[in-house]
Short mmCIF file of C-alpha atoms in Angstrom, two decimals:
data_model
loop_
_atom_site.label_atom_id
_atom_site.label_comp_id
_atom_site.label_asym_id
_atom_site.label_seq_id
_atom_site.Cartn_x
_atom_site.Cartn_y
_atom_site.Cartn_z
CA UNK N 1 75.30 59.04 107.48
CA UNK N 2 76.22 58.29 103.52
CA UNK N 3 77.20 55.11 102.50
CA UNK N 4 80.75 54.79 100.57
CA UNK N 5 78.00 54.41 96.93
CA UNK N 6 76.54 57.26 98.18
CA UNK N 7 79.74 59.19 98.40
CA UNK N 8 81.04 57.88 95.08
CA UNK N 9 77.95 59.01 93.03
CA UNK N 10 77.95 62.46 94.54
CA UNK N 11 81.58 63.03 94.27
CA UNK N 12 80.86 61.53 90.35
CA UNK N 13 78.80 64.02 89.86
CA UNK N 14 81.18 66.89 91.07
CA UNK N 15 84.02 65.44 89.18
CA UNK N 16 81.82 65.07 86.25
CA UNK N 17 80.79 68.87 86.50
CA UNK N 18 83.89 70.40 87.49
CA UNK N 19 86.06 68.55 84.84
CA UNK N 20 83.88 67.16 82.39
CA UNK N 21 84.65 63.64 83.21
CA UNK N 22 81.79 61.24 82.49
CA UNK N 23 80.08 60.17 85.58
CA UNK N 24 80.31 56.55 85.01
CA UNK N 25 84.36 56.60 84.43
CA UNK N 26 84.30 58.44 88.42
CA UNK N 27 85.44 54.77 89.96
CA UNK N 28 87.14 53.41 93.31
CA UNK N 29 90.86 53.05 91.86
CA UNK N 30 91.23 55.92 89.27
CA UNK N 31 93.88 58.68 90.17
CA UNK N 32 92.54 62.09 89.97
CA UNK N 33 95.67 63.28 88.24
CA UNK N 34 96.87 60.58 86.30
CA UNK N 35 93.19 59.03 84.94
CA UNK N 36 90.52 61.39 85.14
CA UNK N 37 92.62 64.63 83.91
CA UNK N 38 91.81 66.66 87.41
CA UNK N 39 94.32 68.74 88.02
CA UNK N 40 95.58 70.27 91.74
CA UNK N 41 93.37 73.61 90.91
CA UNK N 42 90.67 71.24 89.84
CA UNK N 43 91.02 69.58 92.98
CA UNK N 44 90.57 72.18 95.17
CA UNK N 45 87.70 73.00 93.30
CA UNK N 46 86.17 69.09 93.72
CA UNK N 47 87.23 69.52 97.16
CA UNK N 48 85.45 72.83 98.22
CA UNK N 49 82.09 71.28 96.05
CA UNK N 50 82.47 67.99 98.32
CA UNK N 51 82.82 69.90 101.51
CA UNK N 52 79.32 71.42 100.68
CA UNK N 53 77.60 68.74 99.48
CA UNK N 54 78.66 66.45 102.06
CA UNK N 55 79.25 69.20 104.96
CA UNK N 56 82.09 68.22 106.18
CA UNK N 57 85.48 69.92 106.18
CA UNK N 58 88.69 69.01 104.44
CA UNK N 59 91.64 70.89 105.39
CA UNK N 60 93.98 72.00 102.55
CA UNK N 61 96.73 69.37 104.10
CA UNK N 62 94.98 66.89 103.67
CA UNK N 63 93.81 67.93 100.23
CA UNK N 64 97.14 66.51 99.02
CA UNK N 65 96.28 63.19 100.35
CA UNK N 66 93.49 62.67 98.42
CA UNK N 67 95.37 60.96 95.30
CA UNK N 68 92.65 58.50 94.17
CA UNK N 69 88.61 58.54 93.72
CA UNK N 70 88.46 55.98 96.82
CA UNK N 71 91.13 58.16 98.99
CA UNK N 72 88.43 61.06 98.81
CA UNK N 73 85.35 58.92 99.47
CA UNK N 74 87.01 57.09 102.33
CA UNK N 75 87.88 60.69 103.97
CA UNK N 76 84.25 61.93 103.35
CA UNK N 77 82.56 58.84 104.86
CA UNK N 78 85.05 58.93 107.88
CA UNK N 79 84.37 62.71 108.26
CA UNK N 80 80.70 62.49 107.93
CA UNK N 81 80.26 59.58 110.47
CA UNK K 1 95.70 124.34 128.56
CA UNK K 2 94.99 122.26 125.34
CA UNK K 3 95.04 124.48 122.56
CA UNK K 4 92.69 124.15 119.66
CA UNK K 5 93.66 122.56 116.66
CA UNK K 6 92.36 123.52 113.64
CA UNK K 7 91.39 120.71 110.97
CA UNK K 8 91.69 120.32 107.55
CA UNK K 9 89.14 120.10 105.51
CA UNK K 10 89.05 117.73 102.54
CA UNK K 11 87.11 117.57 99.06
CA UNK K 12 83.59 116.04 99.60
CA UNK K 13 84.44 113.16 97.43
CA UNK K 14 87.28 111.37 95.58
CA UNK K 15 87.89 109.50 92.44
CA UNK K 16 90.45 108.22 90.01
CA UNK K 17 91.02 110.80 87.62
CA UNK K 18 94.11 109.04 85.20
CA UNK K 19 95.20 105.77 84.47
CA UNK K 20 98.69 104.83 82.89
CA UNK K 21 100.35 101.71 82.31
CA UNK K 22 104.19 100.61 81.22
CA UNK K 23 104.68 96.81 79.78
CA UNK K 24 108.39 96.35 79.21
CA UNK K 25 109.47 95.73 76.04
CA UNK K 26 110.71 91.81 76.01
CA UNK K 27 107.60 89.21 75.79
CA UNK K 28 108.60 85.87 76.59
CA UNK K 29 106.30 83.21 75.26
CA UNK K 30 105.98 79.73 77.46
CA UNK K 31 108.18 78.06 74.58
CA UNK K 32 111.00 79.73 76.80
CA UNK K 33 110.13 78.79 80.17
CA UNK K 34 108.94 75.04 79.05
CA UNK K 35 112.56 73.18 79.45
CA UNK K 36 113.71 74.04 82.94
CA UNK K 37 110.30 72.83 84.26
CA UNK K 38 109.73 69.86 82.15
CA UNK K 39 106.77 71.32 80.43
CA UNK K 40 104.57 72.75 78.00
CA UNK K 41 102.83 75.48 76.44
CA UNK K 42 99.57 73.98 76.53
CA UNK K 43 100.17 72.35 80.06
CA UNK K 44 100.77 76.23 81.08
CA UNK K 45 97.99 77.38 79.57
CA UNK K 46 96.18 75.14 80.90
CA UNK K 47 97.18 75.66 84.84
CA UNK K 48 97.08 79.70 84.26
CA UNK K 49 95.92 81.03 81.13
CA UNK K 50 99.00 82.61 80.61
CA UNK K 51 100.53 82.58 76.74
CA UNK K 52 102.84 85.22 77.76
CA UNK K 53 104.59 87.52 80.35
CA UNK K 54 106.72 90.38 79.61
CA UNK K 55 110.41 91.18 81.73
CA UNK K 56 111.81 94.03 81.75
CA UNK K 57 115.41 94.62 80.85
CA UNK K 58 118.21 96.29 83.45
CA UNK K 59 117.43 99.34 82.00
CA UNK K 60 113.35 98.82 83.38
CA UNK K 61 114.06 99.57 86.19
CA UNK K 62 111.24 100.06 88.99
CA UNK K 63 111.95 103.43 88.77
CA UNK K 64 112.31 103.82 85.01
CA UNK K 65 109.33 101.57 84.66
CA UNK K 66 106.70 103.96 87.44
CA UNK K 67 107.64 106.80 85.60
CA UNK K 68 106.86 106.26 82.36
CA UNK K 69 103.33 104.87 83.92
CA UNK K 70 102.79 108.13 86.59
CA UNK K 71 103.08 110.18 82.90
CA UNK K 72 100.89 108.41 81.39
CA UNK K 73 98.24 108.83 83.81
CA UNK K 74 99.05 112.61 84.41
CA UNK K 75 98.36 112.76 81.19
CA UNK K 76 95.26 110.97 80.92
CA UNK K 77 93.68 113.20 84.00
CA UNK K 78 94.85 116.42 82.35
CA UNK K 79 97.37 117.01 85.31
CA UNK K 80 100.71 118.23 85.68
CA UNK K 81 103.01 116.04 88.25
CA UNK K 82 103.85 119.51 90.29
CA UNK K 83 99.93 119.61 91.69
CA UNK K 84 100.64 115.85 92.83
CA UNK K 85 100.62 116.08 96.72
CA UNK K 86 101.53 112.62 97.30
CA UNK K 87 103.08 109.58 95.85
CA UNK K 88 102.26 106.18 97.07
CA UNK K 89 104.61 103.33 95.36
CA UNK K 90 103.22 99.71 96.01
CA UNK K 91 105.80 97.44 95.21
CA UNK K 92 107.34 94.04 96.28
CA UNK K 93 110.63 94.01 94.17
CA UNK K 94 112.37 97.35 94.62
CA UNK K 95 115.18 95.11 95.98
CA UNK K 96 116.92 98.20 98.28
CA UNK K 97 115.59 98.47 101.79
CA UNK K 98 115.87 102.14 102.05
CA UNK K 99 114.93 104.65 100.93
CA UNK K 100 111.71 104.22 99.78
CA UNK K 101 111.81 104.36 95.59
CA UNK K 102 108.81 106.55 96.05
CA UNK K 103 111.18 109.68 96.71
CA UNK K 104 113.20 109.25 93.42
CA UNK K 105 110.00 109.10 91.60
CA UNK K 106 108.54 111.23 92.88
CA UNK K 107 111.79 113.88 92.75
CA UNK K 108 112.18 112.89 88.88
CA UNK K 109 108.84 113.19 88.14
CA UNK K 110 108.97 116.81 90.04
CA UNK K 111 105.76 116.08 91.91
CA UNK K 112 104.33 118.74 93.92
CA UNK K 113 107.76 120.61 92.39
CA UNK K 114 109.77 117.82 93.94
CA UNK K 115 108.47 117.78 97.80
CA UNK K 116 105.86 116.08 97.34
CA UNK K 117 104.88 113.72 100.00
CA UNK K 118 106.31 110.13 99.17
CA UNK K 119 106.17 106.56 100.47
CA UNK K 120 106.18 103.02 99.37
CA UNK K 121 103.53 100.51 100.59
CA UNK K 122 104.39 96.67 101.02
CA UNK K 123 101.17 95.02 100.07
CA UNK K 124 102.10 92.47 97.48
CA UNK K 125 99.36 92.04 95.19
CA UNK K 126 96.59 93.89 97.06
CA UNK K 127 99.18 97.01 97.11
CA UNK K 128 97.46 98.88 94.58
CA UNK K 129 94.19 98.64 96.32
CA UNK K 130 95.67 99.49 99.84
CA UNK K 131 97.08 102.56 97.92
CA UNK K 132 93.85 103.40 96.52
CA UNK K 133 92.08 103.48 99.49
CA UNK K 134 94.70 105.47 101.50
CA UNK K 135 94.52 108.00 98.32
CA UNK K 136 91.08 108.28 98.63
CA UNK K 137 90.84 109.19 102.61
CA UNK K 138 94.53 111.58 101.54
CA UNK K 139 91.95 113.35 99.61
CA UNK K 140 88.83 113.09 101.45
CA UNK K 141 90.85 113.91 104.60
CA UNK K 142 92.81 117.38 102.72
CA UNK K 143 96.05 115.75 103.50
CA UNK K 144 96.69 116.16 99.53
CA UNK K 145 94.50 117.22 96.50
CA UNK K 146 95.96 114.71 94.07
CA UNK K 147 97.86 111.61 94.89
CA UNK K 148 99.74 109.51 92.56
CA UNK K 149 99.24 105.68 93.37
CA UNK K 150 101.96 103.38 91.75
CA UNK K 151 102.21 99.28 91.69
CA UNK K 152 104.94 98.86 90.23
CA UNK K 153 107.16 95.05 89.67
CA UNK K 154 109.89 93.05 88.46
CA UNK K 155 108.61 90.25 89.82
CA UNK K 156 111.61 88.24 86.81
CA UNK K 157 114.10 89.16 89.95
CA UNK K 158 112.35 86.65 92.39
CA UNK K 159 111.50 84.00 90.25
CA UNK K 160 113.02 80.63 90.35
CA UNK K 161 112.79 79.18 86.62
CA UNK K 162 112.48 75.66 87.84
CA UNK K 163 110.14 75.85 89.94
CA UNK K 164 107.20 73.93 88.45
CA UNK K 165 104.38 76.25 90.82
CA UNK K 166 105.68 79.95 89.74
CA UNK K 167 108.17 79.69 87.28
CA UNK K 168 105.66 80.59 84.59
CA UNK K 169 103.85 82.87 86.65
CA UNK K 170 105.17 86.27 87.08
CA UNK K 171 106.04 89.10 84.72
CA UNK K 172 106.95 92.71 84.84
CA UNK K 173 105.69 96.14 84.54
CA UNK K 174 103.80 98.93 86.27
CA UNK K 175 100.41 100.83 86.13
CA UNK K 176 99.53 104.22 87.87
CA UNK K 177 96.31 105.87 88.83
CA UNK K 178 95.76 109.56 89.34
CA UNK K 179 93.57 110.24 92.35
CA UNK K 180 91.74 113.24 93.13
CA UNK K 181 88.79 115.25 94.39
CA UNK K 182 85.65 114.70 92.83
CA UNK K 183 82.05 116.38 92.94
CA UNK K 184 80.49 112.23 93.26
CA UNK K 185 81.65 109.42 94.89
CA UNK K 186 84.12 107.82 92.76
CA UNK K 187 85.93 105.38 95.02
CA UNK K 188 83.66 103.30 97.16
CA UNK K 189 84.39 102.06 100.82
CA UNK K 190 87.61 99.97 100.37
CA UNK K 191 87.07 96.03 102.35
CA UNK K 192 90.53 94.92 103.38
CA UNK K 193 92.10 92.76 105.94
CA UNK K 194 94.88 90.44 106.29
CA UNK K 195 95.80 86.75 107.62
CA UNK K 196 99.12 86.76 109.22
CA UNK K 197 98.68 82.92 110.06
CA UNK K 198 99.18 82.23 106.29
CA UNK K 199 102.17 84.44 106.28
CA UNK K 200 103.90 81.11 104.53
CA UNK K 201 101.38 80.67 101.92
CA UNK K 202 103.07 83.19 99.39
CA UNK K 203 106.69 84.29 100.67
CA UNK K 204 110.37 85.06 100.03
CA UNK K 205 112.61 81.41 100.12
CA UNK K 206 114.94 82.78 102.66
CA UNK K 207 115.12 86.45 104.15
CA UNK K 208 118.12 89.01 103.18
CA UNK K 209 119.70 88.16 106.77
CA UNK K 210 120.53 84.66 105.46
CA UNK K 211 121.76 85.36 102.50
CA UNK K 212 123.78 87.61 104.49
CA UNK K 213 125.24 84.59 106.39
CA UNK K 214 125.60 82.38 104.18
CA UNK K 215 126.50 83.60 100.77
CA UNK K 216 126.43 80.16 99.32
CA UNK K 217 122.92 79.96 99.81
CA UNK K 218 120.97 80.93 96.47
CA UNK K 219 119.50 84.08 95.76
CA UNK K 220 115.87 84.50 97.42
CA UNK K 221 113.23 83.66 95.09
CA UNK K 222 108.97 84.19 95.36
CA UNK K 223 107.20 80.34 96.63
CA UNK K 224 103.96 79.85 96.77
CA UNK K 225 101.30 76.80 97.96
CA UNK K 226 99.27 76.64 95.02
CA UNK K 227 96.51 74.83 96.01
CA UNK K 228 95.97 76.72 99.32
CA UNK K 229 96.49 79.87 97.76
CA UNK K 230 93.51 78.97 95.25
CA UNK K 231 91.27 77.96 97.71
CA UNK K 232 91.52 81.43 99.77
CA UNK K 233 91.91 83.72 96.47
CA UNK K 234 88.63 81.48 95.06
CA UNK K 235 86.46 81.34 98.06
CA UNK K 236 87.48 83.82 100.75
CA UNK K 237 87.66 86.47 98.26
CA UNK K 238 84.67 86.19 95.95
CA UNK K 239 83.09 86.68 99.87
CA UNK K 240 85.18 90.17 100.27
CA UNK K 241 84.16 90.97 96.82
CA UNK K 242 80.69 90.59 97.72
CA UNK K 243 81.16 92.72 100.90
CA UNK K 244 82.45 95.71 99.07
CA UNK K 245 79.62 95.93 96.52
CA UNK K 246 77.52 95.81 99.53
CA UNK K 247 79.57 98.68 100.97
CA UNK K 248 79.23 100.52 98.11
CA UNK K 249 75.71 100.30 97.51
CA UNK K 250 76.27 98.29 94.10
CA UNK K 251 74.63 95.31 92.36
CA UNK K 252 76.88 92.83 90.56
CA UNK K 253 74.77 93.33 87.73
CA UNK K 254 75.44 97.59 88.10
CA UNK K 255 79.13 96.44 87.24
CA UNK K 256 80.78 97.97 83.97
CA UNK K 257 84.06 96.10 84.81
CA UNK K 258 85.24 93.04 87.35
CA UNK K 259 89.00 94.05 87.57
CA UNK K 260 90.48 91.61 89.95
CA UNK K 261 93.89 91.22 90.95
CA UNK K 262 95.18 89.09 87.53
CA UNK K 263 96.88 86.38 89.53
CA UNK K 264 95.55 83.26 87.38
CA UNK K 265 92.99 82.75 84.91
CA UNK K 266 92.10 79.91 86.88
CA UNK K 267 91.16 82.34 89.47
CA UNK K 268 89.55 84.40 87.84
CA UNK K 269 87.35 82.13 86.46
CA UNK K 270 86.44 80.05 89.98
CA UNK K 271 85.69 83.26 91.18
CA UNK K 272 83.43 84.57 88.79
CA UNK K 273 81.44 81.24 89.21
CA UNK K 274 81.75 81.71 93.40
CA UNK K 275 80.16 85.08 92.65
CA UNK K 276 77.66 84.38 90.29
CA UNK K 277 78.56 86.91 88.49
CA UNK K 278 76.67 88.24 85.61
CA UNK K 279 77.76 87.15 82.31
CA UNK K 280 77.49 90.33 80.40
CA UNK K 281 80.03 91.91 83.28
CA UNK K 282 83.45 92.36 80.99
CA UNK K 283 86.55 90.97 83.16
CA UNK K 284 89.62 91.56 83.17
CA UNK K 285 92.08 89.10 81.22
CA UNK K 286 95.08 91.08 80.85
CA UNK K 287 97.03 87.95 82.54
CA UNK K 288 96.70 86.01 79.73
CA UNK K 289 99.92 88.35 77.46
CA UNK K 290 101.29 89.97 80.48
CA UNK K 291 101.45 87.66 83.48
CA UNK K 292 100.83 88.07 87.25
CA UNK K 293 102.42 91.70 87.62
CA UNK K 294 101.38 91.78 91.55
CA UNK K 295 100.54 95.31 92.28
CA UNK K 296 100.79 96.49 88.58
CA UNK K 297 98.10 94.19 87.66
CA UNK K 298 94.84 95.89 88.14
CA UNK K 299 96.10 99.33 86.64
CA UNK K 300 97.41 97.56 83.94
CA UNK K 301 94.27 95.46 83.13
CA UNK K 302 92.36 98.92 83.85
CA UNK K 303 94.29 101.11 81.24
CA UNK K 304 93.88 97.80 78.85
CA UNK K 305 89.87 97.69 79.28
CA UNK K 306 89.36 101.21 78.39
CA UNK K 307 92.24 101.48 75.36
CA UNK K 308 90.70 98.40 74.37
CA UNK K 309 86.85 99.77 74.84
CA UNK K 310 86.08 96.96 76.89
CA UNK K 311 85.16 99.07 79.70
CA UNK K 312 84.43 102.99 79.34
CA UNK K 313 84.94 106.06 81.38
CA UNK K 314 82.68 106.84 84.01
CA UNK K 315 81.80 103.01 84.41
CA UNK K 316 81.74 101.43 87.43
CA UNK K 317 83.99 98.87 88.19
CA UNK K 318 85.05 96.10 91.13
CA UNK K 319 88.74 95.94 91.65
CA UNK K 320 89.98 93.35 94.42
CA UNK K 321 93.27 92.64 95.29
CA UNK K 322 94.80 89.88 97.25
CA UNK K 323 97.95 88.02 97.61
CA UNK K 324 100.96 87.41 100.47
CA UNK K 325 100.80 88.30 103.70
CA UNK K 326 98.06 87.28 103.35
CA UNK K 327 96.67 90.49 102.51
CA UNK K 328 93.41 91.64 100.35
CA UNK K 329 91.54 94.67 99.34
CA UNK K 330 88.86 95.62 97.10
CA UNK K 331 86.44 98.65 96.50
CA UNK K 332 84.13 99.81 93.52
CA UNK K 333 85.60 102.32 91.85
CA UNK K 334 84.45 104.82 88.78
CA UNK K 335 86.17 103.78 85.76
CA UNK K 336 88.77 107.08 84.82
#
């Protein structure tokens, strides 16, 4: 089972080679949108790398859900448990 | 007593033998479109890779607008339009239920001296590939020597220019193929399905019966779910890609061409990475001046690629179609 630092540094490293963003700017409270410049395409794109990497499954409703860094690594942890 | 039937007896092999395209006249740069969606040209560029689309006037009419590209590729294959057996029109925005516009084409373009066969398919933006393939068994099958396959859009007539997901999206215009018998395989096995439980995923606002009951309600426009749309078109199709090289017999790095539907750059280019796709394969990237054309958009990016010498005749090239319904198609094709 991953731990919630776990999580974060994987997703940070999805983020960081999907859009470019700097791992170490991937925190808890930043907006995908409105800090890290990920857009929805982007997104889907994070999304579809998380689902691998963490092998779980994130339906595309509940993609929209996902507005911060700690929205998507609360829904991976819960879905990997 | 059941009598015998006597079969018909097709050419061994088929293969696109023309290609024509028509872009209408008006390009309309993002600078237009930025206002009514609170915008901007970068922000669009950004989201689709489209700088601009082209609309066609009233005079571009779908009609107007497939002949003009049928001629071309008669041309192209060295054909005149009365040896055309067949015309299949794929098209999403001939906005009168019946008849088909196939038959007017196919009357003014006096193929097979006006009788020719004639239909219209409703495939949205895998219509040019569903044509293709039905071409190709036509052929195979003797049901016509040459058929004339048509996508063919004013996709300007459905779009609602505030919508922030399409309003930059769509443009106009047609492309043709020429398809025929041929002494090699020329048009691989076509991979197509559909996946009627996304039926909402790319559709018409409202249908013509409510408009019919309630003429205050506004004129039907094209909606889409971006994101879900992505993740199918990204994912589910780099798969079907994969399965029609395999059905062909082809190597991704045998590939003269990748000519997918031109739907979004963005696309494009998350599908190209979910293939692995060689980087020395030219793609098509006709989207970026001319828009998402739905079923004109592969013939259009085809005729660009070889006037362009991007791609060459005889090359072999991947086209994939995919879009409402939803619907998708590819094959591996020889390059006209």
């Amino acid at each position: 089972m991953a731990s919630q630092e776990q999580v974060l540094e994987g997703l940070a490293d999805i983020v960081n080679e999907i859009a470019g963003v700097p791992q170490d700017e991937v925190e808890l409270d930043k907006s995908f949108i409105d800090d890290l410049d990920v857009d929805s395409l982007s997104m889907v794109e994070v999304v579809v790398a998380a689902e691998e990497k963490f092998e779980v499954k994130i339906p595309d409703d509940d993609v929209k859900g996902l507005k911060t860094v700690r929205d998507a690594v609360d829904y991976i942890v819960k879905a990997a448990a | 007593m059941t009598a015998t039937i006597i079969p018909r007896a097709g050419a061994a092999h088929a293969r696109i033998l023309g290609v024509g395209g028509y872009r209408p006249a008006r390009i309309v740069p993002n600078s237009e479109l930025v206002d009514r969606i609170d915008s901007s040209d970068e922000w669009i560029q950004s989201r689709s890779g489209i700088r601009t689309r082209r609309w066609a006037s009233p005079e571009e009419t779908v009609a107007e607008m497939s002949i003009a590209a049928a001629g071309k590729a008669l041309a192209h294959a060295g054909l005149d339009a009365s040896q055309v057996g067949c015309v299949i029109v794929s098209t999403v925005t001939h906005l009168k239920q019946t008849p088909a516009i196939a038959t007017e084409i196919a009357h003014r373009l006096g193929a097979g001296g006006g009788r020719a066969a004639a239909f219209d398919v409703s495939a949205a933006c895998a219509g040019f590939c569903y044509g293709v393939s039905l071409a190709s068994d036509m052929v195979r099958g003797g049901s016509a020597e040459y058929v004339l396959v048509i996508g063919v859009e004013r996709l300007s007539d459905l779009t609602n220019l505030s919508d922030r997901g399409t309003a930059f999206i769509f443009g106009d215009g047609a492309g043709a193929v020429v398809i025929g018998p041929s002494n090699t395989p020329g048009i691989g096995p076509v991979v197509w399905g559909s996946d009627g439980s996304q039926s909402e995923a790319i559709t018409q606002t409202i249908d013509w019966n409510d408009l019919r009951d309630d003429r205050e309600q506004e004129f039907p426009t094209l909606k889409m779910e971006g994101q879900k749309v992505f993740r199918w078109a990204v994912w589910e199709m780099a798969k079907v890609c994969e399965q029609a090289l395999d059905a062909a017999g082809v190597k991704a790095e045998d590939l003269d061409a990748f000519i997918p539907h031109q739907a979004n750059m963005r696309i494009t280019d998350a599908m190209i990475k979910a293939l692995k796709l060689p980087p020395e394969v030219p793609v098509a990237r006709d989207i970026a001046e001319n828009g998402n054309t739905s079923a004109a958009s592969i013939p259009l990016a085809m005729e660009r690629m070889l006037e362009s010498g991007e791609a060459v005749s005889g090359g072999t090239a991947l086209i994939m179609g995919f879009g409402a319904g939803l619907v998708y198609a590819g094959q591996v094709i020889t390059l006209p």
